[in-house]
Amino acid sequence: MHNGNIYMYYGEGKGKTTLAIGQGVRAIGEGLSVVMVQFLDYNHNKEYIPLKKLEPDFRAFRFEKNRESLDHADGNELKNEVKLALNFSRKIIETGESDMLILDGVTDAVKSGLIDEDELVEMLKSNAYMQIIITGNAGSQKLADCCDYVYSINIDKKPEE
């Protein structure tokens, strides 16, 4: 599992973050370390809080303030918070501080214009040895092209509302 693969899990269906976390737990079982950085993820403590129990092998970080939604965010403030998260992620890749890096919701930060897609692609391509997982509702051909594995999560059926 130490060959620098990049995975993308995207789509409107649920389960992308859970799938990425599951890969992280599997990595821990193999004696590897995991860092997860969450982008644009609000009020999802059901996933975040249990991860604290896996520290120091699995560390999760959020750089954004607690907000009800993106509608309540100051644009410049949010962009700065996302930039901090991206710079932190870049440092993890540069220093090799972990064996796996999960960038949860990063594709949505690209789609929202908070992260330059070319900058993210360049950062991902600089990786030679680390497992990297990127997730989000949005996908793009440019991101898919720099990934080794691309998984589209779709809703085939859902209950009537």
PDB file of C-alpha atoms in Angstrom:
ATOM      1  CA  MET A   1       0.000   0.000   0.000  1.00  0.00           C
ATOM      2  CA  HIS A   2       3.003   2.286  -0.128  1.00  0.00           C
ATOM      3  CA  ASN A   3       3.188   3.266  -3.776  1.00  0.00           C
ATOM      4  CA  GLY A   4       1.772   6.767  -3.929  1.00  0.00           C
ATOM      5  CA  ASN A   5      -1.692   6.091  -5.341  1.00  0.00           C
ATOM      6  CA  ILE A   6      -4.283   8.853  -5.487  1.00  0.00           C
ATOM      7  CA  TYR A   7      -7.978   8.015  -5.110  1.00  0.00           C
ATOM      8  CA  MET A   8     -11.000  10.202  -5.812  1.00  0.00           C
ATOM      9  CA  TYR A   9     -14.439   9.442  -4.343  1.00  0.00           C
ATOM     10  CA  TYR A  10     -17.044  11.837  -5.688  1.00  0.00           C
ATOM     11  CA  GLY A  11     -20.749  12.094  -6.425  1.00  0.00           C
ATOM     12  CA  GLU A  12     -24.056  13.102  -4.915  1.00  0.00           C
ATOM     13  CA  GLY A  13     -24.531   9.900  -2.942  1.00  0.00           C
ATOM     14  CA  LYS A  14     -23.716   9.460   0.714  1.00  0.00           C
ATOM     15  CA  GLY A  15     -20.721   7.479   1.906  1.00  0.00           C
ATOM     16  CA  LYS A  16     -17.695   9.208   0.391  1.00  0.00           C
ATOM     17  CA  THR A  17     -16.258  10.370   3.709  1.00  0.00           C
ATOM     18  CA  THR A  18     -17.177   7.087   5.367  1.00  0.00           C
ATOM     19  CA  LEU A  19     -15.411   5.190   2.596  1.00  0.00           C
ATOM     20  CA  ALA A  20     -12.300   7.350   2.975  1.00  0.00           C
ATOM     21  CA  ILE A  21     -12.311   6.902   6.756  1.00  0.00           C
ATOM     22  CA  GLY A  22     -12.672   3.144   6.250  1.00  0.00           C
ATOM     23  CA  GLN A  23      -9.575   3.165   4.051  1.00  0.00           C
ATOM     24  CA  GLY A  24      -7.819   5.097   6.809  1.00  0.00           C
ATOM     25  CA  VAL A  25      -8.821   2.544   9.448  1.00  0.00           C
ATOM     26  CA  ARG A  26      -7.566  -0.236   7.168  1.00  0.00           C
ATOM     27  CA  ALA A  27      -4.254   1.637   6.839  1.00  0.00           C
ATOM     28  CA  ILE A  28      -3.960   1.852  10.631  1.00  0.00           C
ATOM     29  CA  GLY A  29      -4.453  -1.919  10.737  1.00  0.00           C
ATOM     30  CA  GLU A  30      -1.447  -2.212   8.438  1.00  0.00           C
ATOM     31  CA  GLY A  31       0.659  -0.118  10.816  1.00  0.00           C
ATOM     32  CA  LEU A  32       0.398   3.095   8.791  1.00  0.00           C
ATOM     33  CA  SER A  33      -0.447   6.609   9.943  1.00  0.00           C
ATOM     34  CA  VAL A  34      -3.299   8.724   8.584  1.00  0.00           C
ATOM     35  CA  VAL A  35      -4.043  12.448   8.468  1.00  0.00           C
ATOM     36  CA  MET A  36      -7.453  13.707   7.364  1.00  0.00           C
ATOM     37  CA  VAL A  37      -8.089  17.357   6.499  1.00  0.00           C
ATOM     38  CA  GLN A  38     -11.730  18.358   6.135  1.00  0.00           C
ATOM     39  CA  PHE A  39     -12.810  21.109   3.751  1.00  0.00           C
ATOM     40  CA  LEU A  40     -16.273  22.702   3.784  1.00  0.00           C
ATOM     41  CA  ASP A  41     -17.655  20.115   6.191  1.00  0.00           C
ATOM     42  CA  TYR A  42     -20.173  21.520   8.647  1.00  0.00           C
ATOM     43  CA  ASN A  43     -21.987  19.808  11.477  1.00  0.00           C
ATOM     44  CA  HIS A  44     -20.701  16.316  10.734  1.00  0.00           C
ATOM     45  CA  ASN A  45     -19.468  15.513  14.223  1.00  0.00           C
ATOM     46  CA  LYS A  46     -20.846  11.976  13.954  1.00  0.00           C
ATOM     47  CA  GLU A  47     -17.793  11.172  11.830  1.00  0.00           C
ATOM     48  CA  TYR A  48     -15.305  13.589  13.354  1.00  0.00           C
ATOM     49  CA  ILE A  49     -15.707  12.924  17.105  1.00  0.00           C
ATOM     50  CA  PRO A  50     -15.036   9.146  16.998  1.00  0.00           C
ATOM     51  CA  LEU A  51     -11.831   9.774  15.039  1.00  0.00           C
ATOM     52  CA  LYS A  52     -10.346  11.446  18.116  1.00  0.00           C
ATOM     53  CA  LYS A  53     -10.267   7.977  19.696  1.00  0.00           C
ATOM     54  CA  LEU A  54      -7.904   6.777  16.966  1.00  0.00           C
ATOM     55  CA  GLU A  55      -5.228   9.395  17.658  1.00  0.00           C
ATOM     56  CA  PRO A  56      -2.279   9.518  17.213  1.00  0.00           C
ATOM     57  CA  ASP A  57      -2.509   6.966  14.371  1.00  0.00           C
ATOM     58  CA  PHE A  58      -5.432   8.736  12.680  1.00  0.00           C
ATOM     59  CA  ARG A  59      -5.504  12.524  13.094  1.00  0.00           C
ATOM     60  CA  ALA A  60      -8.304  14.701  11.731  1.00  0.00           C
ATOM     61  CA  PHE A  61      -8.086  18.460  11.223  1.00  0.00           C
ATOM     62  CA  ARG A  62     -10.526  21.253  10.412  1.00  0.00           C
ATOM     63  CA  PHE A  63      -9.398  24.795   9.764  1.00  0.00           C
ATOM     64  CA  GLU A  64     -12.775  26.418   9.277  1.00  0.00           C
ATOM     65  CA  LYS A  65     -14.859  28.049  11.971  1.00  0.00           C
ATOM     66  CA  ASN A  66     -18.032  26.328  13.075  1.00  0.00           C
ATOM     67  CA  ARG A  67     -20.865  27.664  10.960  1.00  0.00           C
ATOM     68  CA  GLU A  68     -24.398  26.615  10.222  1.00  0.00           C
ATOM     69  CA  SER A  69     -23.652  26.578   6.489  1.00  0.00           C
ATOM     70  CA  LEU A  70     -21.675  28.307   3.764  1.00  0.00           C
ATOM     71  CA  ASP A  71     -24.467  30.895   3.632  1.00  0.00           C
ATOM     72  CA  HIS A  72     -23.244  32.214   7.010  1.00  0.00           C
ATOM     73  CA  ALA A  73     -19.611  32.543   5.957  1.00  0.00           C
ATOM     74  CA  ASP A  74     -17.678  35.673   5.097  1.00  0.00           C
ATOM     75  CA  GLY A  75     -16.136  34.910   1.687  1.00  0.00           C
ATOM     76  CA  ASN A  76     -12.639  36.222   2.438  1.00  0.00           C
ATOM     77  CA  GLU A  77     -12.550  34.577   5.845  1.00  0.00           C
ATOM     78  CA  LEU A  78     -13.629  31.241   4.397  1.00  0.00           C
ATOM     79  CA  LYS A  79     -11.087  31.481   1.580  1.00  0.00           C
ATOM     80  CA  ASN A  80      -8.315  32.108   4.134  1.00  0.00           C
ATOM     81  CA  GLU A  81      -9.416  29.127   6.231  1.00  0.00           C
ATOM     82  CA  VAL A  82      -9.458  26.861   3.186  1.00  0.00           C
ATOM     83  CA  LYS A  83      -6.040  28.173   2.144  1.00  0.00           C
ATOM     84  CA  LEU A  84      -4.676  27.260   5.601  1.00  0.00           C
ATOM     85  CA  ALA A  85      -6.063  23.745   5.191  1.00  0.00           C
ATOM     86  CA  LEU A  86      -4.517  23.403   1.744  1.00  0.00           C
ATOM     87  CA  ASN A  87      -1.135  24.681   2.918  1.00  0.00           C
ATOM     88  CA  PHE A  88      -1.236  22.275   5.866  1.00  0.00           C
ATOM     89  CA  SER A  89      -2.027  19.433   3.452  1.00  0.00           C
ATOM     90  CA  ARG A  90       0.874  20.462   1.221  1.00  0.00           C
ATOM     91  CA  LYS A  91       3.230  20.329   4.228  1.00  0.00           C
ATOM     92  CA  ILE A  92       2.028  16.810   5.071  1.00  0.00           C
ATOM     93  CA  ILE A  93       2.943  15.725   1.531  1.00  0.00           C
ATOM     94  CA  GLU A  94       6.291  17.545   1.565  1.00  0.00           C
ATOM     95  CA  THR A  95       7.396  16.237   4.959  1.00  0.00           C
ATOM     96  CA  GLY A  96       5.977  12.740   4.661  1.00  0.00           C
ATOM     97  CA  GLU A  97       4.428  13.126   8.099  1.00  0.00           C
ATOM     98  CA  SER A  98       1.886  10.388   7.397  1.00  0.00           C
ATOM     99  CA  ASP A  99       1.420   7.395   5.140  1.00  0.00           C
ATOM    100  CA  MET A 100      -2.088   8.375   4.031  1.00  0.00           C
ATOM    101  CA  LEU A 101      -3.648  11.787   3.530  1.00  0.00           C
ATOM    102  CA  ILE A 102      -7.410  12.210   3.192  1.00  0.00           C
ATOM    103  CA  LEU A 103      -8.581  15.526   1.746  1.00  0.00           C
ATOM    104  CA  ASP A 104     -12.262  15.334   2.589  1.00  0.00           C
ATOM    105  CA  GLY A 105     -14.476  17.711   0.596  1.00  0.00           C
ATOM    106  CA  VAL A 106     -11.564  19.225  -1.314  1.00  0.00           C
ATOM    107  CA  THR A 107     -13.242  18.753  -4.705  1.00  0.00           C
ATOM    108  CA  ASP A 108     -16.125  20.935  -3.493  1.00  0.00           C
ATOM    109  CA  ALA A 109     -13.668  23.632  -2.411  1.00  0.00           C
ATOM    110  CA  VAL A 110     -12.342  23.582  -5.980  1.00  0.00           C
ATOM    111  CA  LYS A 111     -15.839  23.781  -7.460  1.00  0.00           C
ATOM    112  CA  SER A 112     -16.669  26.684  -5.107  1.00  0.00           C
ATOM    113  CA  GLY A 113     -13.624  28.593  -6.351  1.00  0.00           C
ATOM    114  CA  LEU A 114     -11.919  28.494  -2.951  1.00  0.00           C
ATOM    115  CA  ILE A 115      -9.027  26.398  -4.263  1.00  0.00           C
ATOM    116  CA  ASP A 116      -7.427  26.723  -7.684  1.00  0.00           C
ATOM    117  CA  GLU A 117      -7.807  23.377  -9.443  1.00  0.00           C
ATOM    118  CA  ASP A 118      -4.385  23.595 -11.100  1.00  0.00           C
ATOM    119  CA  GLU A 119      -2.767  24.236  -7.712  1.00  0.00           C
ATOM    120  CA  LEU A 120      -4.443  21.155  -6.240  1.00  0.00           C
ATOM    121  CA  VAL A 121      -3.460  19.010  -9.220  1.00  0.00           C
ATOM    122  CA  GLU A 122       0.157  20.181  -8.952  1.00  0.00           C
ATOM    123  CA  MET A 123       0.171  19.377  -5.232  1.00  0.00           C
ATOM    124  CA  LEU A 124      -1.250  15.911  -5.857  1.00  0.00           C
ATOM    125  CA  LYS A 125       1.259  15.222  -8.626  1.00  0.00           C
ATOM    126  CA  SER A 126       4.146  16.150  -6.296  1.00  0.00           C
ATOM    127  CA  ASN A 127       3.313  13.078  -4.214  1.00  0.00           C
ATOM    128  CA  ALA A 128       5.524  10.075  -4.868  1.00  0.00           C
ATOM    129  CA  TYR A 129       4.889   7.705  -1.990  1.00  0.00           C
ATOM    130  CA  MET A 130       1.820   8.630   0.058  1.00  0.00           C
ATOM    131  CA  GLN A 131      -1.701   7.286  -0.365  1.00  0.00           C
ATOM    132  CA  ILE A 132      -3.971  10.294  -0.983  1.00  0.00           C
ATOM    133  CA  ILE A 133      -7.760  10.224  -1.034  1.00  0.00           C
ATOM    134  CA  ILE A 134      -9.768  13.213  -2.240  1.00  0.00           C
ATOM    135  CA  THR A 135     -13.535  13.415  -1.776  1.00  0.00           C
ATOM    136  CA  GLY A 136     -16.482  15.646  -2.509  1.00  0.00           C
ATOM    137  CA  ASN A 137     -19.732  15.914  -4.418  1.00  0.00           C
ATOM    138  CA  ALA A 138     -18.008  17.551  -7.369  1.00  0.00           C
ATOM    139  CA  GLY A 139     -15.634  15.833  -9.713  1.00  0.00           C
ATOM    140  CA  SER A 140     -13.728  17.089 -12.727  1.00  0.00           C
ATOM    141  CA  GLN A 141     -11.854  15.548 -15.605  1.00  0.00           C
ATOM    142  CA  LYS A 142      -8.663  17.384 -14.635  1.00  0.00           C
ATOM    143  CA  LEU A 143      -8.745  15.923 -11.105  1.00  0.00           C
ATOM    144  CA  ALA A 144      -9.702  12.493 -12.427  1.00  0.00           C
ATOM    145  CA  ASP A 145      -6.755  12.556 -14.821  1.00  0.00           C
ATOM    146  CA  CYS A 146      -4.252  12.965 -11.986  1.00  0.00           C
ATOM    147  CA  CYS A 147      -5.804  10.151  -9.917  1.00  0.00           C
ATOM    148  CA  ASP A 148      -4.969   6.474 -10.132  1.00  0.00           C
ATOM    149  CA  TYR A 149      -8.454   5.389  -9.040  1.00  0.00           C
ATOM    150  CA  VAL A 150     -11.713   7.292  -9.512  1.00  0.00           C
ATOM    151  CA  TYR A 151     -14.952   6.166  -7.862  1.00  0.00           C
ATOM    152  CA  SER A 152     -18.283   7.778  -8.640  1.00  0.00           C
ATOM    153  CA  ILE A 153     -20.790   7.406  -5.792  1.00  0.00           C
ATOM    154  CA  ASN A 154     -24.329   7.678  -7.151  1.00  0.00           C
ATOM    155  CA  ILE A 155     -27.838   7.441  -5.800  1.00  0.00           C
ATOM    156  CA  ASP A 156     -29.719   4.727  -7.685  1.00  0.00           C
ATOM    157  CA  LYS A 157     -32.727   4.799  -5.367  1.00  0.00           C
ATOM    158  CA  LYS A 158     -33.950   6.917  -2.502  1.00  0.00           C
ATOM    159  CA  PRO A 159     -37.214   7.162  -0.564  1.00  0.00           C
ATOM    160  CA  GLU A 160     -39.915   9.584  -1.628  1.00  0.00           C
ATOM    161  CA  GLU A 161     -39.855  12.807   0.336  1.00  0.00           C
TER     162      GLU A 161
END
